[in-house]
């Protein structure tokens, strides 16, 4: 593989407007670096803005969203995130997306075959119908769908949730994007199916050499499948780095706190189940309409000192590990 | 005569048109512990829960709660004191058109308890759940999701039931707040001696909170036993697959 440059999102800021209220500053200065062929996890809780990042990159934000700033570097091109037409040019070609609900990507009135043909008409306009049919069946077979020729004639409702998600992955396989954005792709699936669908997503990366942005609330998925992770909270990236290092020694107290709250299948147990107690993070998310000029996590942070309230910290590299970045002033 | 089991399910089969949702399920839930039922979509765990709650009549077999044959509709009061559900969506327990206090007063009407006596008990329940009295004057849409979950639990506790059944109590909750709900269930269990039955797809939570576990697949219980032995030394292949599929921290090597 040649070392093509990473896909880089720089300084994305998004507000949501509603009448009679100050704007909700949903994303502030969000940057992500997605190296070629790597899987980057974007992990955060409800309200963190992680799905807004995906929708902004795809140019699919709701009408009341206002993109204040941001750019995406893809290969030699630089796309302005405020330019909807430029983003539309990436969509379906450079970027493809897998949603939590596969039905969001599938038209209930079209057959599975029609969806796959549609992708190929865009991506391989010179191919004949017979060639498209052959490649579509091959794609279904690749993502582990039995009797793919028969499935081509089925409609989405005739397939299980896991099978529908495989069809969406087959569409991405045919679209051959540079970046696959997968937003909670397995959240609606059973755990045994989740493992199979994640295996198909990894196989897709191996086959077409794309990068993957995996948006998830599941720390287990991040630890298992991602190379890098970006931890997002209340619209800001608080920490970025290689997964192994971030999990081993988080450089932001918020990362450490959510890792500690995560209940793993091999977590230590109290001697009696009745004595088991669970970790929480006290407090609530800050209001996005009234943000403090301070560290966004300081009001909930166990380690906060007065300096944390004295200004809004930037995302900066760690002194000893320049590959890693954090907004925590205590980690520098 | 020994104390009756909290819940006894004996040979329960439930047939829907064209499919068998439960196939001869038998289960013994001892009193005053936490019993977990795990399984994937279509395993029959929701049908079993509905059958235990009397919301679904069995095609064959029977359910007893503390020895009382279910469903037990003729005596509503006794039934309400026997078993209470906590649903995944707290909105199911609260009317959107009534203030929270009005919904809770219904408990008194159901039990034939004077409003003042109920409100006096309510103070204690609210304190245990960390709820403030002004919540009573709000409508469900005016309180947070976390408060609504607590109000739904408060409503169930006001019946002082012998058995609490929680359906997917942590589904849809962030990791930073799910522990709060689990701690609450643990405190309720310690303070009241209630028997807790939790139905969940979350193996990691059930492993920690349940004394005993049943694993369901395809309308059957494929394995049942002490939580430690089920998770540490599963006997069924399906249980092993389920546990092995749970995402954990070992990275997967790239093959490309």
Coordinates of C-alpha atoms in Angstrom, one line a residue:
Chain A
X1 CA 0.0 0.0 0.0
X2 CA 1.3 3.4 -0.9
X3 CA 1.2 5.9 2.0
X4 CA -1.6 8.1 0.9
X5 CA -2.3 11.0 3.3
X6 CA -4.8 10.5 6.1
X7 CA -8.4 11.8 5.8
X8 CA -8.4 14.8 8.1
X9 CA -11.3 16.6 9.5
X10 CA -10.2 20.0 10.8
X11 CA -12.0 22.5 13.1
X12 CA -15.6 21.4 12.6
X13 CA -18.1 23.6 14.5
X14 CA -21.8 23.1 14.2
X15 CA -24.6 25.0 15.9
X16 CA -28.3 24.1 16.1
X17 CA -30.7 27.0 15.9
X18 CA -34.1 27.2 17.4
X19 CA -36.4 30.2 17.6
X20 CA -36.3 32.3 20.7
X21 CA -33.2 30.5 22.2
X22 CA -29.5 31.0 22.0
X23 CA -27.9 28.5 19.5
X24 CA -27.0 25.1 20.8
X25 CA -23.2 24.8 20.1
X26 CA -23.3 21.1 19.3
X27 CA -19.8 20.8 18.0
X28 CA -16.8 23.0 18.7
X29 CA -13.5 22.7 16.9
X30 CA -13.7 19.0 16.3
X31 CA -10.7 17.5 14.4
X32 CA -10.1 13.9 13.5
X33 CA -7.2 12.2 11.7
X34 CA -8.1 8.9 10.0
X35 CA -5.0 7.2 8.6
X36 CA -5.3 5.0 5.5
X37 CA -6.7 1.6 6.1
X38 CA -7.1 2.3 9.8
X39 CA -10.2 2.0 12.0
X40 CA -10.7 5.1 14.1
X41 CA -13.3 5.0 16.9
X42 CA -15.3 8.1 17.8
X43 CA -16.6 7.2 21.3
X44 CA -19.1 9.3 23.3
X45 CA -22.3 9.2 25.2
X46 CA -25.8 10.5 24.3
X47 CA -25.6 14.2 23.5
X48 CA -21.8 14.2 22.9
X49 CA -22.4 15.1 19.2
X50 CA -20.8 12.0 17.8
X51 CA -23.5 11.4 15.2
X52 CA -23.5 15.1 14.3
X53 CA -19.9 14.6 13.3
X54 CA -20.9 11.9 10.9
X55 CA -23.9 13.8 9.5
X56 CA -21.8 16.9 9.0
X57 CA -19.1 15.0 7.1
X58 CA -21.8 13.5 4.9
X59 CA -23.5 16.8 4.3
X60 CA -26.7 15.4 5.8
X61 CA -27.4 17.7 8.8
X62 CA -30.9 18.8 9.7
X63 CA -32.1 22.1 8.2
X64 CA -31.7 24.0 11.5
X65 CA -28.0 23.1 11.7
X66 CA -25.4 25.8 10.9
X67 CA -21.9 24.7 10.0
X68 CA -19.7 27.6 11.3
X69 CA -16.4 26.2 10.2
X70 CA -14.6 23.0 9.2
X71 CA -12.7 21.4 6.3
X72 CA -12.0 17.9 5.2
X73 CA -8.8 16.9 3.5
X74 CA -9.3 13.9 1.2
X75 CA -6.3 12.9 -0.9
X76 CA -5.2 16.1 -2.6
X77 CA -8.6 17.8 -2.2
X78 CA -9.7 20.2 0.5
X79 CA -13.4 20.4 1.1
X80 CA -15.1 23.2 2.9
X81 CA -17.7 21.7 5.3
X82 CA -19.9 24.8 4.9
X83 CA -20.2 24.0 1.2
X84 CA -23.1 21.6 0.9
X85 CA -22.5 21.0 -2.8
X86 CA -18.9 20.1 -2.3
X87 CA -19.9 17.6 0.5
X88 CA -22.5 16.1 -1.8
X89 CA -19.7 15.4 -4.3
X90 CA -18.0 13.2 -1.6
X91 CA -21.1 11.3 -0.6
X92 CA -21.6 7.9 -2.2
X93 CA -18.2 8.2 -3.9
X94 CA -15.4 9.0 -1.4
X95 CA -17.6 8.5 1.7
X96 CA -20.2 5.8 2.4
X97 CA -22.2 5.4 5.5
X98 CA -23.7 2.5 7.6
X99 CA -26.4 3.7 10.0
X100 CA -27.6 2.0 13.2
X101 CA -30.9 1.2 11.4
X102 CA -30.1 -0.5 8.1
X103 CA -33.6 0.4 7.0
X104 CA -32.4 4.1 6.8
X105 CA -30.2 3.1 3.9
X106 CA -32.7 0.8 2.1
X107 CA -35.9 1.7 0.2
X108 CA -38.7 -0.7 1.3
X109 CA -40.2 -0.7 -2.2
X110 CA -37.0 -1.7 -4.0
X111 CA -35.5 -5.2 -4.1
X112 CA -32.0 -5.8 -2.7
X113 CA -30.8 -6.2 -6.3
X114 CA -32.1 -2.8 -7.3
X115 CA -30.1 -1.2 -4.4
X116 CA -26.9 -2.9 -5.5
X117 CA -27.5 -2.1 -9.2
X118 CA -28.1 1.6 -8.3
X119 CA -24.7 1.8 -6.5
X120 CA -23.0 0.2 -9.5
X121 CA -24.7 2.5 -12.0
X122 CA -23.1 5.4 -10.2
X123 CA -19.7 3.9 -9.5
X124 CA -19.2 1.8 -12.7
X125 CA -21.3 3.6 -15.4
X126 CA -19.7 1.6 -18.2
X127 CA -20.7 -1.8 -16.9
X128 CA -23.5 -3.8 -18.6
X129 CA -26.5 -5.0 -16.7
X130 CA -25.1 -8.6 -16.7
X131 CA -21.8 -7.4 -15.3
X132 CA -23.6 -5.4 -12.6
X133 CA -25.7 -8.5 -11.7
X134 CA -22.6 -10.7 -11.4
X135 CA -20.8 -8.2 -9.2
X136 CA -23.8 -7.5 -7.0
X137 CA -24.3 -11.3 -6.4
X138 CA -20.6 -11.6 -5.7
X139 CA -20.8 -8.7 -3.2
X140 CA -23.6 -10.4 -1.3
X141 CA -21.7 -13.6 -1.2
X142 CA -18.6 -11.8 0.2
X143 CA -20.6 -10.4 3.1
X144 CA -21.8 -13.8 4.1
X145 CA -25.3 -13.9 2.6
X146 CA -26.6 -17.4 1.7
X147 CA -28.2 -18.0 -1.7
X148 CA -27.3 -14.5 -2.9
X149 CA -29.0 -14.9 -6.3
X150 CA -32.3 -15.6 -4.6
X151 CA -31.8 -12.7 -2.1
X152 CA -31.4 -10.2 -5.0
X153 CA -35.1 -10.6 -5.6
X154 CA -36.1 -10.1 -2.0
X155 CA -37.3 -6.8 -0.5
X156 CA -35.7 -5.4 2.7
X157 CA -38.5 -6.5 5.0
X158 CA -37.9 -10.1 4.0
X159 CA -34.5 -10.1 5.7
X160 CA -33.5 -10.1 9.3
X161 CA -31.8 -7.0 10.8
X162 CA -28.4 -8.6 10.6
X163 CA -28.9 -9.6 7.0
X164 CA -30.1 -6.0 6.1
X165 CA -26.9 -4.6 7.7
X166 CA -24.9 -7.0 5.6
X167 CA -26.7 -5.7 2.5
X168 CA -25.7 -2.1 3.4
X169 CA -22.1 -3.3 3.8
X170 CA -22.3 -5.0 0.4
X171 CA -23.4 -1.6 -1.0
X172 CA -20.4 0.0 0.5
X173 CA -18.2 -2.8 -0.9
X174 CA -19.5 -2.0 -4.4
X175 CA -19.2 1.8 -3.8
X176 CA -15.5 1.3 -2.9
X177 CA -15.3 4.5 -0.7
X178 CA -12.1 5.9 0.7
X179 CA -13.9 6.2 4.1
X180 CA -16.7 4.2 5.5
X181 CA -18.5 6.0 8.3
X182 CA -20.3 3.4 10.5
X183 CA -22.6 5.1 13.1
X184 CA -23.5 2.5 15.8
X185 CA -23.7 -0.2 13.1
X186 CA -24.4 -3.0 15.5
X187 CA -26.3 -1.3 18.3
X188 CA -29.7 -2.8 17.2
X189 CA -28.2 -6.3 16.7
X190 CA -27.9 -9.3 19.0
X191 CA -24.4 -9.9 20.3
X192 CA -23.7 -12.9 18.2
X193 CA -24.8 -11.1 15.1
X194 CA -22.8 -8.0 16.2
X195 CA -19.6 -10.1 16.1
X196 CA -20.4 -11.3 12.6
X197 CA -21.3 -7.8 11.2
X198 CA -18.1 -6.3 12.8
X199 CA -16.1 -9.1 11.1
X200 CA -17.7 -8.1 7.7
X201 CA -16.8 -4.4 8.3
X202 CA -13.2 -5.3 9.1
X203 CA -13.1 -7.6 6.0
X204 CA -14.5 -4.8 3.9
X205 CA -11.6 -2.6 5.0
X206 CA -9.1 -5.4 4.2
X207 CA -10.7 -6.0 0.7
X208 CA -11.0 -2.4 -0.6
X209 CA -8.4 -0.7 1.6
X210 CA -10.7 2.0 2.9
X211 CA -10.5 3.7 6.3
X212 CA -13.3 3.4 8.8
X213 CA -14.7 5.9 11.3
X214 CA -16.6 3.7 13.8
X215 CA -19.0 5.9 15.9
X216 CA -20.1 4.0 19.0
X217 CA -20.9 4.2 22.7
X218 CA -19.4 0.8 23.1
X219 CA -15.9 0.8 24.7
X220 CA -15.7 -2.9 24.1
X221 CA -16.1 -2.4 20.3
X222 CA -13.5 0.3 20.3
X223 CA -10.9 -1.7 22.3
X224 CA -11.5 -4.7 20.1
X225 CA -11.6 -3.2 16.6
X226 CA -10.1 0.3 16.5
X227 CA -6.5 1.4 15.9
X228 CA -7.1 5.0 17.2
X229 CA -9.8 6.4 19.3
X230 CA -11.2 9.9 19.7
X231 CA -13.2 10.5 22.9
X232 CA -15.9 13.2 22.5
X233 CA -17.9 14.9 25.3
X234 CA -20.5 17.6 25.0
X235 CA -19.3 18.6 21.5
X236 CA -15.6 18.6 22.1
X237 CA -12.9 16.0 21.4
X238 CA -11.2 15.6 24.9
X239 CA -8.6 13.0 23.9
X240 CA -7.2 11.3 20.8
X241 CA -4.6 8.6 20.4
X242 CA -3.8 4.9 19.7
X243 CA -6.4 2.7 21.4
X244 CA -4.0 0.6 23.4
X245 CA -2.3 3.6 25.0
X246 CA -5.6 5.5 25.6
X247 CA -7.1 2.5 27.3
X248 CA -4.0 1.6 29.3
X249 CA -3.4 5.2 30.6
X250 CA -6.1 7.7 29.7
X251 CA -4.8 11.2 29.3
X252 CA -8.1 12.8 30.2
X253 CA -10.1 12.2 33.4
X254 CA -13.3 11.8 31.4
X255 CA -11.8 9.0 29.4
X256 CA -10.7 7.3 32.7
X257 CA -14.1 7.8 34.2
X258 CA -16.1 6.3 31.3
X259 CA -13.7 3.4 31.0
X260 CA -14.2 2.8 34.8
X261 CA -18.0 2.8 34.4
X262 CA -18.0 0.4 31.5
X263 CA -19.1 -3.1 32.7
X264 CA -16.9 -5.7 31.0
X265 CA -17.8 -9.4 30.7
X266 CA -14.7 -10.2 32.9
X267 CA -15.1 -7.4 35.4
X268 CA -14.1 -8.2 39.0
X269 CA -17.1 -9.4 41.0
X270 CA -18.1 -8.9 44.6
X271 CA -18.1 -12.2 46.6
X272 CA -21.9 -12.0 46.7
X273 CA -24.0 -10.6 43.9
X274 CA -26.1 -8.6 46.4
X275 CA -23.0 -6.7 47.5
X276 CA -22.0 -5.6 43.9
X277 CA -22.0 -1.8 43.4
X278 CA -21.5 0.1 40.1
X279 CA -19.5 3.2 39.1
X280 CA -21.2 6.3 37.9
X281 CA -20.1 9.8 36.9
X282 CA -22.0 12.3 39.1
X283 CA -23.5 15.4 37.5
X284 CA -25.0 16.2 34.2
X285 CA -23.9 17.3 30.7
X286 CA -23.3 21.1 30.5
X287 CA -25.9 23.2 28.6
X288 CA -24.7 23.6 25.0
X289 CA -26.5 27.0 24.9
X290 CA -24.5 28.5 27.8
X291 CA -21.0 27.1 27.8
X292 CA -18.4 28.1 30.5
X293 CA -15.0 29.6 29.5
X294 CA -13.4 26.7 31.3
X295 CA -12.7 23.0 30.8
X296 CA -16.0 21.5 29.7
X297 CA -15.6 18.5 32.1
X298 CA -14.3 20.4 35.1
X299 CA -17.7 20.6 37.0
X300 CA -17.9 16.8 37.0
X301 CA -14.1 16.0 37.2
X302 CA -12.7 14.3 40.3
X303 CA -9.3 15.9 39.6
X304 CA -10.3 19.4 38.8
X305 CA -8.1 22.2 40.3
X306 CA -8.8 26.0 40.2
X307 CA -6.7 26.3 37.0
X308 CA -9.2 24.1 35.2
X309 CA -11.8 26.9 35.6
X310 CA -9.5 29.6 34.4
X311 CA -9.8 29.2 30.7
X312 CA -10.9 26.9 27.9
X313 CA -8.1 24.4 27.2
X314 CA -7.0 23.4 23.6
X315 CA -6.5 19.9 22.3
X316 CA -2.7 19.6 22.5
X317 CA -0.1 16.8 22.1
X318 CA 1.3 15.1 25.2
X319 CA 4.9 16.1 25.9
X320 CA 6.2 12.5 26.0
X321 CA 3.8 11.0 23.5
X322 CA 3.3 13.4 20.6
X323 CA 1.0 10.9 18.9
X324 CA -1.5 11.5 21.6
X325 CA -3.6 14.6 22.3
X326 CA -5.7 15.8 25.3
X327 CA -7.5 18.9 26.4
X328 CA -6.6 18.2 30.1
X329 CA -4.1 20.7 31.5
X330 CA -3.1 18.3 34.2
X331 CA -1.7 15.8 31.7
X332 CA 0.9 18.1 30.2
Chain B
X1 CA -44.2 -27.4 54.3
X2 CA -41.3 -25.5 52.7
X3 CA -41.7 -21.8 51.8
X4 CA -43.1 -21.5 48.3
X5 CA -40.8 -20.4 45.5
X6 CA -41.0 -16.8 44.5
X7 CA -41.8 -17.8 40.9
X8 CA -42.5 -21.3 39.6
X9 CA -42.9 -21.8 35.9
X10 CA -44.0 -25.4 35.1
X11 CA -44.0 -26.8 31.6
X12 CA -45.1 -23.5 29.9
X13 CA -45.7 -23.5 26.2
X14 CA -47.0 -20.5 24.4
X15 CA -48.1 -20.8 20.7
X16 CA -48.7 -17.9 18.5
X17 CA -50.1 -18.3 15.0
X18 CA -47.6 -20.4 13.1
X19 CA -44.9 -20.3 15.8
X20 CA -44.1 -21.6 19.2
X21 CA -42.6 -18.8 21.3
X22 CA -42.1 -20.9 24.5
X23 CA -41.7 -24.7 24.4
X24 CA -42.2 -26.4 27.7
X25 CA -40.3 -24.0 29.9
X26 CA -39.8 -24.8 33.5
X27 CA -38.1 -22.4 36.0
X28 CA -37.8 -22.1 39.7
X29 CA -37.0 -18.6 41.1
X30 CA -36.0 -18.7 44.7
X31 CA -37.3 -16.1 47.2
X32 CA -35.3 -12.9 47.9
X33 CA -32.5 -13.1 45.4
X34 CA -31.8 -11.6 42.0
X35 CA -32.6 -13.9 39.1
X36 CA -31.4 -13.0 35.6
X37 CA -32.8 -14.2 32.3
X38 CA -30.6 -13.6 29.3
X39 CA -31.2 -14.3 25.6
X40 CA -31.2 -12.7 22.2
X41 CA -34.1 -11.4 20.1
X42 CA -36.6 -14.2 19.5
X43 CA -35.3 -16.4 22.4
X44 CA -38.6 -16.2 24.1
X45 CA -37.5 -14.1 27.1
X46 CA -40.1 -11.4 26.6
X47 CA -42.9 -13.9 26.1
X48 CA -41.8 -15.6 29.3
X49 CA -41.8 -12.3 31.1
X50 CA -45.3 -11.5 29.8
X51 CA -46.5 -14.9 30.8
X52 CA -45.2 -14.5 34.4
X53 CA -46.8 -11.1 34.6
X54 CA -50.1 -12.6 33.4
X55 CA -50.2 -10.5 30.3
X56 CA -49.9 -13.6 28.1
X57 CA -51.9 -16.8 28.8
X58 CA -49.9 -20.0 28.4
X59 CA -51.1 -22.5 25.8
X60 CA -50.0 -25.2 28.2
X61 CA -48.4 -25.3 31.7
X62 CA -48.8 -23.0 34.6
X63 CA -47.1 -20.1 36.5
X64 CA -47.3 -19.7 40.3
X65 CA -46.0 -16.6 42.2
X66 CA -45.5 -17.3 45.9
X67 CA -47.6 -20.4 45.4
X68 CA -50.5 -18.5 43.8
X69 CA -51.6 -19.8 40.4
X70 CA -51.5 -17.1 37.7
X71 CA -53.1 -15.2 36.2
X72 CA -54.9 -14.1 39.3
X73 CA -57.2 -11.4 37.9
X74 CA -60.1 -11.8 40.3
X75 CA -58.3 -10.2 43.2
X76 CA -56.5 -7.2 41.7
X77 CA -55.2 -5.9 45.0
X78 CA -53.6 -9.2 46.0
X79 CA -52.2 -9.5 42.5
X80 CA -50.7 -5.9 42.6
X81 CA -49.0 -6.7 45.9
X82 CA -47.6 -10.0 44.5
X83 CA -45.8 -8.7 41.4
X84 CA -44.9 -5.4 39.8
X85 CA -43.2 -4.7 36.5
X86 CA -40.6 -2.1 35.7
X87 CA -40.6 -1.6 32.0
X88 CA -37.7 -0.4 29.9
X89 CA -39.6 2.7 28.9
X90 CA -40.8 4.6 32.0
X91 CA -43.4 6.3 29.8
X92 CA -45.4 3.1 29.8
X93 CA -46.0 3.5 33.5
X94 CA -47.0 7.2 33.5
X95 CA -49.9 8.9 31.8
X96 CA -48.7 11.9 29.8
X97 CA -52.0 13.7 30.7
X98 CA -51.7 13.4 34.4
X99 CA -49.3 15.0 36.9
X100 CA -46.8 12.5 38.4
X101 CA -48.5 12.8 41.8
X102 CA -51.9 11.9 40.2
X103 CA -50.4 8.8 38.6
X104 CA -48.9 7.8 42.0
X105 CA -52.2 8.5 43.8
X106 CA -53.7 5.8 41.6
X107 CA -51.7 3.3 43.6
X108 CA -53.7 4.3 46.7
X109 CA -57.0 3.9 44.8
X110 CA -55.9 0.5 43.6
X111 CA -55.0 -0.6 47.1
X112 CA -58.0 1.1 48.8
X113 CA -55.5 3.1 50.9
X114 CA -56.4 6.7 52.0
X115 CA -54.5 9.4 50.1
X116 CA -52.8 10.8 53.2
X117 CA -51.5 7.4 54.2
X118 CA -50.2 6.8 50.7
X119 CA -48.5 10.2 50.6
X120 CA -46.9 9.5 53.9
X121 CA -45.4 6.3 52.5
X122 CA -44.4 8.1 49.4
X123 CA -42.1 10.4 51.3
X124 CA -40.0 7.4 52.4
X125 CA -39.9 5.9 48.9
X126 CA -39.0 9.2 47.3
X127 CA -36.2 9.7 49.8
X128 CA -34.8 6.2 49.0
X129 CA -34.9 6.9 45.3
X130 CA -33.4 10.4 45.6
X131 CA -36.6 12.1 44.2
X132 CA -37.7 15.5 45.3
X133 CA -41.4 16.2 46.3
X134 CA -41.9 19.0 43.7
X135 CA -41.6 16.2 41.0
X136 CA -45.2 15.3 42.0
X137 CA -46.6 18.5 40.5
X138 CA -44.9 18.0 37.1
X139 CA -46.2 16.3 34.0
X140 CA -44.0 13.4 32.7
X141 CA -42.7 15.5 29.8
X142 CA -41.4 18.1 32.4
X143 CA -39.1 15.7 34.2
X144 CA -35.8 14.1 33.0
X145 CA -35.6 10.6 31.6
X146 CA -33.7 9.6 34.7
X147 CA -36.4 11.0 37.0
X148 CA -39.1 9.3 35.0
X149 CA -37.4 6.0 35.4
X150 CA -37.2 6.6 39.2
X151 CA -40.9 7.6 39.3
X152 CA -41.8 4.4 37.5
X153 CA -39.8 2.5 40.1
X154 CA -41.4 4.5 43.0
X155 CA -44.9 3.5 41.6
X156 CA -43.9 -0.1 41.6
X157 CA -42.5 0.1 45.2
X158 CA -45.6 1.7 46.6
X159 CA -47.4 -1.5 46.0
X160 CA -44.8 -3.2 48.3
X161 CA -44.7 -6.2 45.9
X162 CA -43.2 -9.5 46.8
X163 CA -41.6 -9.8 43.3
X164 CA -40.2 -7.0 41.0
X165 CA -39.7 -7.8 37.4
X166 CA -37.4 -5.5 35.4
X167 CA -37.4 -5.7 31.7
X168 CA -34.1 -4.5 30.1
X169 CA -33.5 -2.0 32.9
X170 CA -30.3 -0.6 31.5
X171 CA -31.1 -0.6 27.7
X172 CA -30.5 2.7 26.1
X173 CA -28.7 4.1 29.2
X174 CA -25.2 5.6 28.9
X175 CA -22.4 3.8 30.8
X176 CA -22.0 6.9 33.1
X177 CA -25.6 6.6 34.4
X178 CA -26.5 2.8 34.1
X179 CA -24.6 2.2 37.3
X180 CA -26.9 4.6 39.2
X181 CA -30.0 2.5 38.2
X182 CA -28.2 -0.8 39.1
X183 CA -27.1 0.6 42.5
X184 CA -30.7 1.6 43.1
X185 CA -32.0 -1.9 42.3
X186 CA -29.3 -3.3 44.6
X187 CA -30.4 -1.0 47.5
X188 CA -34.1 -1.8 47.0
X189 CA -33.2 -5.5 47.1
X190 CA -31.2 -5.0 50.4
X191 CA -33.8 -2.8 52.0
X192 CA -37.0 -4.7 51.1
X193 CA -36.0 -8.3 50.6
X194 CA -38.0 -8.2 47.4
X195 CA -37.3 -10.9 44.8
X196 CA -35.9 -9.3 41.7
X197 CA -36.2 -10.9 38.3
X198 CA -34.2 -9.1 35.6
X199 CA -34.6 -9.8 31.9
X200 CA -31.8 -8.5 29.8
X201 CA -29.6 -9.0 26.8
X202 CA -26.7 -7.5 28.7
X203 CA -24.6 -10.4 29.9
X204 CA -22.0 -8.3 31.6
X205 CA -24.6 -6.7 33.9
X206 CA -26.4 -9.9 34.7
X207 CA -23.2 -11.6 35.5
X208 CA -22.5 -9.1 38.2
X209 CA -26.0 -8.5 39.6
X210 CA -27.8 -11.9 39.5
X211 CA -27.4 -14.8 42.0
X212 CA -28.8 -17.2 39.5
X213 CA -29.2 -17.1 35.7
X214 CA -31.2 -18.7 33.0
X215 CA -30.0 -18.6 29.3
X216 CA -32.8 -18.8 26.7
X217 CA -32.7 -19.7 23.1
X218 CA -35.4 -20.6 20.6
X219 CA -38.2 -20.8 23.3
X220 CA -36.1 -23.1 25.5
X221 CA -34.0 -22.6 28.6
X222 CA -30.7 -24.0 27.4
X223 CA -28.9 -23.5 30.7
X224 CA -29.8 -22.5 34.2
X225 CA -27.8 -22.2 37.4
X226 CA -25.7 -20.3 39.9
X227 CA -24.4 -17.2 38.1
X228 CA -20.8 -18.0 38.8
X229 CA -21.0 -21.5 37.3
X230 CA -23.0 -20.4 34.3
X231 CA -20.5 -17.6 33.4
X232 CA -17.2 -19.3 34.5
X233 CA -18.0 -22.8 33.3
X234 CA -20.9 -22.8 30.9
X235 CA -22.2 -26.2 30.0
X236 CA -24.2 -25.3 26.9
X237 CA -22.5 -24.5 23.6
X238 CA -24.9 -21.7 23.1
X239 CA -23.9 -20.0 26.4
X240 CA -20.3 -20.4 25.4
X241 CA -21.0 -18.7 22.0
X242 CA -22.9 -15.9 23.7
X243 CA -20.1 -15.1 26.2
X244 CA -17.4 -15.4 23.5
X245 CA -19.3 -13.0 21.3
X246 CA -19.4 -10.3 23.9
X247 CA -17.0 -7.5 22.8
X248 CA -13.9 -7.3 25.0
X249 CA -10.6 -5.6 24.9
X250 CA -8.5 -8.0 22.8
X251 CA -7.7 -6.3 19.5
X252 CA -8.4 -8.2 16.3
X253 CA -5.4 -8.4 14.0
X254 CA -5.8 -6.9 10.5
X255 CA -5.5 -9.5 7.8
X256 CA -4.8 -7.1 5.0

